[in-house]
């Protein structure tokens, strides 16, 4: 191992051993020059590449502070042209977010939304679609399972941090239950066409009646497993034990030029925490 790699590894080991929280921002992926794989085969592979590249770059440019100044939270991002939206261009742009929750901690929703707003320099996200934590084998999603996260989203709508909120992979019955219960109604529902090549007629009819937009996606049920996340971190920091790190949430944002329908910017925010023994 050369001196530079040795220094990077020592810095990474010291910082990660001390830290309790890891926050990572990939920056704009529309410029993909930093990624090894130009066209990832799946959203999971794309995210893994992003984590690896961002951590490697960050640790190679980060100077180790004194031991008394070691941070509890690592904010890992690479200096580059900012994704911040200027007030002059805000009306022309739509900011869409999908939030993948890996834990049942509702405070994560507010943290993720605030981080996205701060990064993009906006006071409000145009739409947020929620993907709740995965269920145990054999369990099925219920309204009770969805309610805590939805109530947190509703609070963010009332405080004008989010304009519209949506769901992912709900069938007609569960979407109807959520719609009837919710104070802020879902504006959209994503359907994974890998498991459903044609929109179910009952879902289509219900969505049309209540003005809910049906969207398609190709995200897996689990965007990134704990093992895959740990592998991505470990590949960026050789010989480091990362078994006690857990993903909290992943937020993917897209900035779309309304008049042209093109993506101006796209990126990820990732939050992980160290499990307390």
PDB file of C-alpha atoms in Angstrom:
ATOM      1  CA  UNK A   1       0.000   0.000   0.000  1.00  0.00           C
ATOM      2  CA  UNK A   2       1.471   3.387  -0.997  1.00  0.00           C
ATOM      3  CA  UNK A   3       1.766   6.291   1.454  1.00  0.00           C
ATOM      4  CA  UNK A   4      -1.301   8.132   0.123  1.00  0.00           C
ATOM      5  CA  UNK A   5      -3.564   5.065   0.401  1.00  0.00           C
ATOM      6  CA  UNK A   6      -2.170   4.359   3.854  1.00  0.00           C
ATOM      7  CA  UNK A   7      -2.982   7.911   4.967  1.00  0.00           C
ATOM      8  CA  UNK A   8      -6.495   7.701   3.502  1.00  0.00           C
ATOM      9  CA  UNK A   9      -7.124   4.436   5.295  1.00  0.00           C
ATOM     10  CA  UNK A  10      -5.797   5.779   8.606  1.00  0.00           C
ATOM     11  CA  UNK A  11      -7.987   8.877   8.319  1.00  0.00           C
ATOM     12  CA  UNK A  12     -11.060   6.802   7.449  1.00  0.00           C
ATOM     13  CA  UNK A  13     -10.461   4.378  10.279  1.00  0.00           C
ATOM     14  CA  UNK A  14      -9.993   7.118  12.886  1.00  0.00           C
ATOM     15  CA  UNK A  15     -13.046   9.118  11.787  1.00  0.00           C
ATOM     16  CA  UNK A  16     -15.407   6.172  11.357  1.00  0.00           C
ATOM     17  CA  UNK A  17     -14.342   4.518  14.604  1.00  0.00           C
ATOM     18  CA  UNK A  18     -15.229   7.705  16.493  1.00  0.00           C
ATOM     19  CA  UNK A  19     -18.358   8.799  14.595  1.00  0.00           C
ATOM     20  CA  UNK A  20     -21.881   7.761  15.519  1.00  0.00           C
ATOM     21  CA  UNK A  21     -23.622   9.074  12.387  1.00  0.00           C
ATOM     22  CA  UNK A  22     -22.606   9.158   8.725  1.00  0.00           C
ATOM     23  CA  UNK A  23     -24.301  11.563   6.312  1.00  0.00           C
ATOM     24  CA  UNK A  24     -23.383  11.328   2.652  1.00  0.00           C
ATOM     25  CA  UNK A  25     -24.318  13.458  -0.360  1.00  0.00           C
ATOM     26  CA  UNK A  26     -23.348  12.191  -3.814  1.00  0.00           C
ATOM     27  CA  UNK A  27     -23.717  15.476  -5.632  1.00  0.00           C
ATOM     28  CA  UNK A  28     -25.180  15.738  -9.129  1.00  0.00           C
ATOM     29  CA  UNK A  29     -25.089  12.420 -10.984  1.00  0.00           C
ATOM     30  CA  UNK A  30     -26.050  13.963 -14.304  1.00  0.00           C
ATOM     31  CA  UNK A  31     -22.315  14.540 -14.527  1.00  0.00           C
ATOM     32  CA  UNK A  32     -21.265  10.924 -13.941  1.00  0.00           C
ATOM     33  CA  UNK A  33     -17.506  11.378 -14.434  1.00  0.00           C
ATOM     34  CA  UNK A  34     -16.754  10.311 -10.856  1.00  0.00           C
ATOM     35  CA  UNK A  35     -18.479   6.957 -11.126  1.00  0.00           C
ATOM     36  CA  UNK A  36     -16.592   3.899 -12.324  1.00  0.00           C
ATOM     37  CA  UNK A  37     -19.648   2.432 -14.014  1.00  0.00           C
ATOM     38  CA  UNK A  38     -21.155   4.900 -16.447  1.00  0.00           C
ATOM     39  CA  UNK A  39     -24.493   3.057 -16.771  1.00  0.00           C
ATOM     40  CA  UNK A  40     -25.361   1.040 -13.638  1.00  0.00           C
ATOM     41  CA  UNK A  41     -27.708  -1.849 -14.335  1.00  0.00           C
ATOM     42  CA  UNK A  42     -30.055  -1.045 -11.429  1.00  0.00           C
ATOM     43  CA  UNK A  43     -30.846   1.668  -8.856  1.00  0.00           C
ATOM     44  CA  UNK A  44     -29.147  -0.489  -6.202  1.00  0.00           C
ATOM     45  CA  UNK A  45     -25.939  -0.718  -8.230  1.00  0.00           C
ATOM     46  CA  UNK A  46     -26.040   3.007  -8.913  1.00  0.00           C
ATOM     47  CA  UNK A  47     -26.349   3.792  -5.209  1.00  0.00           C
ATOM     48  CA  UNK A  48     -23.545   1.386  -4.312  1.00  0.00           C
ATOM     49  CA  UNK A  49     -21.256   3.022  -6.891  1.00  0.00           C
ATOM     50  CA  UNK A  50     -22.164   6.460  -5.535  1.00  0.00           C
ATOM     51  CA  UNK A  51     -21.391   5.569  -1.923  1.00  0.00           C
ATOM     52  CA  UNK A  52     -18.077   4.009  -2.896  1.00  0.00           C
ATOM     53  CA  UNK A  53     -16.991   6.945  -5.086  1.00  0.00           C
ATOM     54  CA  UNK A  54     -18.118   9.659  -2.659  1.00  0.00           C
ATOM     55  CA  UNK A  55     -16.445   8.101   0.378  1.00  0.00           C
ATOM     56  CA  UNK A  56     -13.200   7.402  -1.519  1.00  0.00           C
ATOM     57  CA  UNK A  57     -13.007  10.991  -2.762  1.00  0.00           C
ATOM     58  CA  UNK A  58     -13.986  12.459   0.591  1.00  0.00           C
ATOM     59  CA  UNK A  59     -11.470  10.481   2.632  1.00  0.00           C
ATOM     60  CA  UNK A  60      -8.689  11.295   0.136  1.00  0.00           C
ATOM     61  CA  UNK A  61      -9.283  15.051   0.540  1.00  0.00           C
ATOM     62  CA  UNK A  62     -10.142  15.181   4.264  1.00  0.00           C
ATOM     63  CA  UNK A  63      -7.532  16.173   6.781  1.00  0.00           C
ATOM     64  CA  UNK A  64      -7.622  14.460  10.145  1.00  0.00           C
ATOM     65  CA  UNK A  65      -8.541  16.882  12.954  1.00  0.00           C
ATOM     66  CA  UNK A  66      -7.038  16.627  16.404  1.00  0.00           C
ATOM     67  CA  UNK A  67      -8.408  13.825  18.568  1.00  0.00           C
ATOM     68  CA  UNK A  68     -10.281  16.351  20.709  1.00  0.00           C
ATOM     69  CA  UNK A  69     -12.096  17.676  17.605  1.00  0.00           C
ATOM     70  CA  UNK A  70     -13.216  14.358  16.094  1.00  0.00           C
ATOM     71  CA  UNK A  71     -16.846  14.801  14.955  1.00  0.00           C
ATOM     72  CA  UNK A  72     -19.702  12.550  16.056  1.00  0.00           C
ATOM     73  CA  UNK A  73     -21.379  13.134  12.676  1.00  0.00           C
ATOM     74  CA  UNK A  74     -19.441  12.784   9.427  1.00  0.00           C
ATOM     75  CA  UNK A  75     -20.843  14.913   6.589  1.00  0.00           C
ATOM     76  CA  UNK A  76     -19.314  13.389   3.479  1.00  0.00           C
ATOM     77  CA  UNK A  77     -19.692  15.358   0.262  1.00  0.00           C
ATOM     78  CA  UNK A  78     -17.366  16.400  -2.528  1.00  0.00           C
ATOM     79  CA  UNK A  79     -16.792  20.063  -3.442  1.00  0.00           C
ATOM     80  CA  UNK A  80     -18.262  20.513  -6.926  1.00  0.00           C
ATOM     81  CA  UNK A  81     -20.696  22.740  -8.819  1.00  0.00           C
ATOM     82  CA  UNK A  82     -23.605  23.046  -6.418  1.00  0.00           C
ATOM     83  CA  UNK A  83     -27.108  21.662  -6.962  1.00  0.00           C
ATOM     84  CA  UNK A  84     -28.499  24.778  -5.277  1.00  0.00           C
ATOM     85  CA  UNK A  85     -31.455  26.330  -7.082  1.00  0.00           C
ATOM     86  CA  UNK A  86     -31.467  30.111  -7.485  1.00  0.00           C
ATOM     87  CA  UNK A  87     -34.665  32.057  -6.718  1.00  0.00           C
ATOM     88  CA  UNK A  88     -34.795  33.175 -10.378  1.00  0.00           C
ATOM     89  CA  UNK A  89     -35.001  29.608 -11.722  1.00  0.00           C
ATOM     90  CA  UNK A  90     -37.183  28.062  -8.991  1.00  0.00           C
ATOM     91  CA  UNK A  91     -40.489  28.516 -10.862  1.00  0.00           C
ATOM     92  CA  UNK A  92     -39.106  26.659 -13.873  1.00  0.00           C
ATOM     93  CA  UNK A  93     -37.971  23.629 -11.901  1.00  0.00           C
ATOM     94  CA  UNK A  94     -39.738  20.735 -10.177  1.00  0.00           C
ATOM     95  CA  UNK A  95     -37.989  19.066  -7.230  1.00  0.00           C
ATOM     96  CA  UNK A  96     -39.117  15.449  -6.838  1.00  0.00           C
ATOM     97  CA  UNK A  97     -37.957  13.159  -4.052  1.00  0.00           C
ATOM     98  CA  UNK A  98     -38.312   9.485  -3.190  1.00  0.00           C
ATOM     99  CA  UNK A  99     -37.477   8.632   0.413  1.00  0.00           C
ATOM    100  CA  UNK A 100     -36.556   5.037   1.250  1.00  0.00           C
ATOM    101  CA  UNK A 101     -36.863   4.383   4.987  1.00  0.00           C
ATOM    102  CA  UNK A 102     -34.683   1.588   6.328  1.00  0.00           C
ATOM    103  CA  UNK A 103     -35.837   1.946   9.951  1.00  0.00           C
ATOM    104  CA  UNK A 104     -39.157   2.764  11.613  1.00  0.00           C
ATOM    105  CA  UNK A 105     -37.972   6.107  12.962  1.00  0.00           C
ATOM    106  CA  UNK A 106     -40.318   8.907  11.909  1.00  0.00           C
ATOM    107  CA  UNK A 107     -37.822  11.638  12.821  1.00  0.00           C
ATOM    108  CA  UNK A 108     -35.762  10.371   9.895  1.00  0.00           C
ATOM    109  CA  UNK A 109     -38.382  11.777   7.512  1.00  0.00           C
ATOM    110  CA  UNK A 110     -37.997  15.327   8.787  1.00  0.00           C
ATOM    111  CA  UNK A 111     -34.192  15.006   8.879  1.00  0.00           C
ATOM    112  CA  UNK A 112     -34.097  13.802   5.268  1.00  0.00           C
ATOM    113  CA  UNK A 113     -36.445  16.519   3.997  1.00  0.00           C
ATOM    114  CA  UNK A 114     -34.535  19.254   5.821  1.00  0.00           C
ATOM    115  CA  UNK A 115     -31.247  17.996   4.412  1.00  0.00           C
ATOM    116  CA  UNK A 116     -32.614  17.996   0.852  1.00  0.00           C
ATOM    117  CA  UNK A 117     -34.050  21.499   1.235  1.00  0.00           C
ATOM    118  CA  UNK A 118     -30.749  22.779   2.586  1.00  0.00           C
ATOM    119  CA  UNK A 119     -28.655  21.173  -0.161  1.00  0.00           C
ATOM    120  CA  UNK A 120     -30.902  22.408  -2.964  1.00  0.00           C
ATOM    121  CA  UNK A 121     -31.468  25.846  -1.360  1.00  0.00           C
ATOM    122  CA  UNK A 122     -35.248  25.561  -1.550  1.00  0.00           C
ATOM    123  CA  UNK A 123     -37.895  26.165   1.106  1.00  0.00           C
ATOM    124  CA  UNK A 124     -40.225  23.478  -0.251  1.00  0.00           C
ATOM    125  CA  UNK A 125     -39.998  20.161  -2.124  1.00  0.00           C
ATOM    126  CA  UNK A 126     -42.605  19.817  -4.864  1.00  0.00           C
ATOM    127  CA  UNK A 127     -43.283  16.138  -4.204  1.00  0.00           C
ATOM    128  CA  UNK A 128     -42.119  13.398  -1.851  1.00  0.00           C
ATOM    129  CA  UNK A 129     -42.889   9.708  -2.374  1.00  0.00           C
ATOM    130  CA  UNK A 130     -42.402   7.489   0.665  1.00  0.00           C
ATOM    131  CA  UNK A 131     -41.118   3.905   0.586  1.00  0.00           C
ATOM    132  CA  UNK A 132     -41.596   2.461   4.103  1.00  0.00           C
ATOM    133  CA  UNK A 133     -39.174  -0.045   5.672  1.00  0.00           C
ATOM    134  CA  UNK A 134     -39.318  -3.580   4.358  1.00  0.00           C
ATOM    135  CA  UNK A 135     -41.474  -6.102   6.168  1.00  0.00           C
ATOM    136  CA  UNK A 136     -40.563  -9.463   7.629  1.00  0.00           C
ATOM    137  CA  UNK A 137     -40.991 -12.496   5.409  1.00  0.00           C
ATOM    138  CA  UNK A 138     -44.661 -13.388   5.098  1.00  0.00           C
ATOM    139  CA  UNK A 139     -45.955 -10.051   6.430  1.00  0.00           C
ATOM    140  CA  UNK A 140     -48.024  -7.740   4.242  1.00  0.00           C
ATOM    141  CA  UNK A 141     -48.221  -3.965   4.381  1.00  0.00           C
ATOM    142  CA  UNK A 142     -51.186  -2.546   6.298  1.00  0.00           C
ATOM    143  CA  UNK A 143     -52.632   0.886   6.992  1.00  0.00           C
ATOM    144  CA  UNK A 144     -51.309   0.665  10.563  1.00  0.00           C
ATOM    145  CA  UNK A 145     -47.842   0.129   9.111  1.00  0.00           C
ATOM    146  CA  UNK A 146     -48.146   3.261   6.932  1.00  0.00           C
ATOM    147  CA  UNK A 147     -49.828   5.685   9.338  1.00  0.00           C
ATOM    148  CA  UNK A 148     -46.844   6.930  11.433  1.00  0.00           C
ATOM    149  CA  UNK A 149     -44.791   7.876   8.359  1.00  0.00           C
ATOM    150  CA  UNK A 150     -47.808   9.452   6.649  1.00  0.00           C
ATOM    151  CA  UNK A 151     -48.604  11.590   9.699  1.00  0.00           C
ATOM    152  CA  UNK A 152     -45.042  12.923   9.653  1.00  0.00           C
ATOM    153  CA  UNK A 153     -45.391  13.745   5.942  1.00  0.00           C
ATOM    154  CA  UNK A 154     -48.686  15.504   6.614  1.00  0.00           C
ATOM    155  CA  UNK A 155     -46.998  17.682   9.234  1.00  0.00           C
ATOM    156  CA  UNK A 156     -44.357  18.654   6.664  1.00  0.00           C
ATOM    157  CA  UNK A 157     -47.099  19.563   4.170  1.00  0.00           C
ATOM    158  CA  UNK A 158     -48.784  21.758   6.793  1.00  0.00           C
ATOM    159  CA  UNK A 159     -45.471  23.491   7.524  1.00  0.00           C
ATOM    160  CA  UNK A 160     -45.056  24.007   3.754  1.00  0.00           C
ATOM    161  CA  UNK A 161     -41.857  21.979   3.511  1.00  0.00           C
ATOM    162  CA  UNK A 162     -43.562  19.636   1.005  1.00  0.00           C
ATOM    163  CA  UNK A 163     -46.232  20.513  -1.560  1.00  0.00           C
ATOM    164  CA  UNK A 164     -47.507  16.996  -2.425  1.00  0.00           C
ATOM    165  CA  UNK A 165     -46.984  13.513  -0.973  1.00  0.00           C
ATOM    166  CA  UNK A 166     -47.273  10.106  -2.582  1.00  0.00           C
ATOM    167  CA  UNK A 167     -46.961   6.389  -1.955  1.00  0.00           C
ATOM    168  CA  UNK A 168     -45.211   3.424  -3.499  1.00  0.00           C
ATOM    169  CA  UNK A 169     -46.478  -0.050  -4.375  1.00  0.00           C
ATOM    170  CA  UNK A 170     -49.928   0.169  -2.777  1.00  0.00           C
ATOM    171  CA  UNK A 171     -52.668  -1.991  -4.238  1.00  0.00           C
ATOM    172  CA  UNK A 172     -56.167  -0.585  -4.715  1.00  0.00           C
ATOM    173  CA  UNK A 173     -57.493  -1.702  -1.317  1.00  0.00           C
ATOM    174  CA  UNK A 174     -54.612  -0.247   0.703  1.00  0.00           C
ATOM    175  CA  UNK A 175     -54.516   2.959  -1.341  1.00  0.00           C
ATOM    176  CA  UNK A 176     -58.252   3.386  -0.711  1.00  0.00           C
ATOM    177  CA  UNK A 177     -57.804   2.799   3.030  1.00  0.00           C
ATOM    178  CA  UNK A 178     -55.017   5.385   3.161  1.00  0.00           C
ATOM    179  CA  UNK A 179     -57.011   7.885   1.096  1.00  0.00           C
ATOM    180  CA  UNK A 180     -60.079   7.575   3.347  1.00  0.00           C
ATOM    181  CA  UNK A 181     -58.043   7.886   6.550  1.00  0.00           C
ATOM    182  CA  UNK A 182     -55.530  10.570   5.571  1.00  0.00           C
ATOM    183  CA  UNK A 183     -56.043  14.284   6.165  1.00  0.00           C
ATOM    184  CA  UNK A 184     -53.608  15.089   3.353  1.00  0.00           C
ATOM    185  CA  UNK A 185     -54.539  12.792   0.481  1.00  0.00           C
ATOM    186  CA  UNK A 186     -51.919  10.951  -1.592  1.00  0.00           C
ATOM    187  CA  UNK A 187     -51.351  12.715  -4.911  1.00  0.00           C
ATOM    188  CA  UNK A 188     -49.547   9.767  -6.533  1.00  0.00           C
ATOM    189  CA  UNK A 189     -48.838   6.055  -6.210  1.00  0.00           C
ATOM    190  CA  UNK A 190     -45.855   4.346  -7.799  1.00  0.00           C
ATOM    191  CA  UNK A 191     -46.294   0.893  -9.331  1.00  0.00           C
ATOM    192  CA  UNK A 192     -43.384  -1.443 -10.012  1.00  0.00           C
ATOM    193  CA  UNK A 193     -43.916  -2.815 -13.508  1.00  0.00           C
ATOM    194  CA  UNK A 194     -41.407  -5.598 -12.877  1.00  0.00           C
ATOM    195  CA  UNK A 195     -44.007  -7.276 -10.652  1.00  0.00           C
ATOM    196  CA  UNK A 196     -47.032  -5.891 -12.498  1.00  0.00           C
ATOM    197  CA  UNK A 197     -46.579  -5.496 -16.252  1.00  0.00           C
ATOM    198  CA  UNK A 198     -50.051  -3.960 -16.674  1.00  0.00           C
ATOM    199  CA  UNK A 199     -51.723  -1.525 -14.286  1.00  0.00           C
ATOM    200  CA  UNK A 200     -54.495  -3.367 -12.374  1.00  0.00           C
ATOM    201  CA  UNK A 201     -57.885  -2.143 -13.638  1.00  0.00           C
ATOM    202  CA  UNK A 202     -59.306  -1.594 -10.126  1.00  0.00           C
ATOM    203  CA  UNK A 203     -56.271   0.507  -9.146  1.00  0.00           C
ATOM    204  CA  UNK A 204     -56.502   2.509 -12.375  1.00  0.00           C
ATOM    205  CA  UNK A 205     -60.206   3.193 -11.857  1.00  0.00           C
ATOM    206  CA  UNK A 206     -59.774   4.276  -8.241  1.00  0.00           C
ATOM    207  CA  UNK A 207     -56.820   6.538  -9.074  1.00  0.00           C
ATOM    208  CA  UNK A 208     -58.762   8.173 -11.901  1.00  0.00           C
ATOM    209  CA  UNK A 209     -61.827   8.778  -9.726  1.00  0.00           C
ATOM    210  CA  UNK A 210     -59.816  10.477  -6.961  1.00  0.00           C
ATOM    211  CA  UNK A 211     -57.251  12.225  -9.146  1.00  0.00           C
ATOM    212  CA  UNK A 212     -54.257  10.160  -7.974  1.00  0.00           C
ATOM    213  CA  UNK A 213     -51.440   9.981 -10.489  1.00  0.00           C
ATOM    214  CA  UNK A 214     -50.139   6.461 -11.177  1.00  0.00           C
ATOM    215  CA  UNK A 215     -46.398   6.369 -11.856  1.00  0.00           C
ATOM    216  CA  UNK A 216     -44.058   3.500 -12.699  1.00  0.00           C
ATOM    217  CA  UNK A 217     -40.678   2.664 -11.167  1.00  0.00           C
ATOM    218  CA  UNK A 218     -38.018  -0.050 -11.201  1.00  0.00           C
ATOM    219  CA  UNK A 219     -36.728   0.197  -7.633  1.00  0.00           C
ATOM    220  CA  UNK A 220     -36.312  -3.099  -5.765  1.00  0.00           C
ATOM    221  CA  UNK A 221     -38.288  -3.689  -2.555  1.00  0.00           C
ATOM    222  CA  UNK A 222     -35.054  -3.182  -0.634  1.00  0.00           C
ATOM    223  CA  UNK A 223     -32.987  -0.508  -2.343  1.00  0.00           C
ATOM    224  CA  UNK A 224     -29.868  -1.487  -0.423  1.00  0.00           C
ATOM    225  CA  UNK A 225     -29.347  -4.250   2.123  1.00  0.00           C
ATOM    226  CA  UNK A 226     -27.268  -3.739   5.261  1.00  0.00           C
ATOM    227  CA  UNK A 227     -24.613  -6.094   3.864  1.00  0.00           C
ATOM    228  CA  UNK A 228     -24.386  -4.220   0.547  1.00  0.00           C
ATOM    229  CA  UNK A 229     -24.062  -0.879   2.330  1.00  0.00           C
ATOM    230  CA  UNK A 230     -21.320  -2.212   4.585  1.00  0.00           C
ATOM    231  CA  UNK A 231     -19.545  -3.652   1.552  1.00  0.00           C
ATOM    232  CA  UNK A 232     -19.629  -0.273  -0.233  1.00  0.00           C
ATOM    233  CA  UNK A 233     -18.185   1.488   2.830  1.00  0.00           C
ATOM    234  CA  UNK A 234     -15.533  -1.178   3.333  1.00  0.00           C
ATOM    235  CA  UNK A 235     -14.384  -1.023  -0.293  1.00  0.00           C
ATOM    236  CA  UNK A 236     -13.753   2.704   0.185  1.00  0.00           C
ATOM    237  CA  UNK A 237     -11.814   2.168   3.411  1.00  0.00           C
ATOM    238  CA  UNK A 238      -9.680  -0.957   3.291  1.00  0.00           C
ATOM    239  CA  UNK A 239      -9.373  -3.205   6.335  1.00  0.00           C
ATOM    240  CA  UNK A 240     -12.054  -1.350   8.271  1.00  0.00           C
ATOM    241  CA  UNK A 241     -14.643  -3.158  10.379  1.00  0.00           C
ATOM    242  CA  UNK A 242     -18.032  -1.708   9.366  1.00  0.00           C
ATOM    243  CA  UNK A 243     -20.311  -4.448  10.714  1.00  0.00           C
ATOM    244  CA  UNK A 244     -21.902  -2.127  13.279  1.00  0.00           C
ATOM    245  CA  UNK A 245     -23.046   0.494  10.733  1.00  0.00           C
ATOM    246  CA  UNK A 246     -26.738   0.519   9.739  1.00  0.00           C
ATOM    247  CA  UNK A 247     -28.582   2.460   7.041  1.00  0.00           C
ATOM    248  CA  UNK A 248     -31.306   4.783   8.369  1.00  0.00           C
ATOM    249  CA  UNK A 249     -32.638   6.214   5.113  1.00  0.00           C
ATOM    250  CA  UNK A 250     -31.810   6.962   1.492  1.00  0.00           C
ATOM    251  CA  UNK A 251     -33.239  10.018  -0.288  1.00  0.00           C
ATOM    252  CA  UNK A 252     -33.080  10.297  -4.073  1.00  0.00           C
ATOM    253  CA  UNK A 253     -33.871  13.674  -5.629  1.00  0.00           C
ATOM    254  CA  UNK A 254     -34.437  14.824  -9.190  1.00  0.00           C
ATOM    255  CA  UNK A 255     -34.566  18.418 -10.422  1.00  0.00           C
ATOM    256  CA  UNK A 256     -36.632  18.585 -13.607  1.00  0.00           C
ATOM    257  CA  UNK A 257     -36.965  21.486 -16.037  1.00  0.00           C
ATOM    258  CA  UNK A 258     -40.751  21.732 -16.328  1.00  0.00           C
ATOM    259  CA  UNK A 259     -40.968  23.199 -19.842  1.00  0.00           C
ATOM    260  CA  UNK A 260     -38.603  20.637 -21.371  1.00  0.00           C
ATOM    261  CA  UNK A 261     -39.126  17.574 -19.198  1.00  0.00           C
ATOM    262  CA  UNK A 262     -35.399  16.979 -18.795  1.00  0.00           C
ATOM    263  CA  UNK A 263     -33.481  16.171 -15.623  1.00  0.00           C
ATOM    264  CA  UNK A 264     -31.138  19.006 -14.673  1.00  0.00           C
ATOM    265  CA  UNK A 265     -29.771  17.287 -11.583  1.00  0.00           C
ATOM    266  CA  UNK A 266     -30.124  14.007  -9.727  1.00  0.00           C
ATOM    267  CA  UNK A 267     -28.462  12.754  -6.570  1.00  0.00           C
ATOM    268  CA  UNK A 268     -28.657  10.841  -3.311  1.00  0.00           C
ATOM    269  CA  UNK A 269     -28.515  11.680   0.359  1.00  0.00           C
ATOM    270  CA  UNK A 270     -27.694   8.748   2.635  1.00  0.00           C
ATOM    271  CA  UNK A 271     -27.822   8.544   6.412  1.00  0.00           C
ATOM    272  CA  UNK A 272     -26.374   5.720   8.505  1.00  0.00           C
ATOM    273  CA  UNK A 273     -25.754   5.247  12.192  1.00  0.00           C
ATOM    274  CA  UNK A 274     -23.527   3.065  14.305  1.00  0.00           C
ATOM    275  CA  UNK A 275     -25.466   0.491  16.275  1.00  0.00           C
ATOM    276  CA  UNK A 276     -25.077   0.925  20.020  1.00  0.00           C
ATOM    277  CA  UNK A 277     -23.976  -2.372  21.645  1.00  0.00           C
TER     278      UNK A 277
END
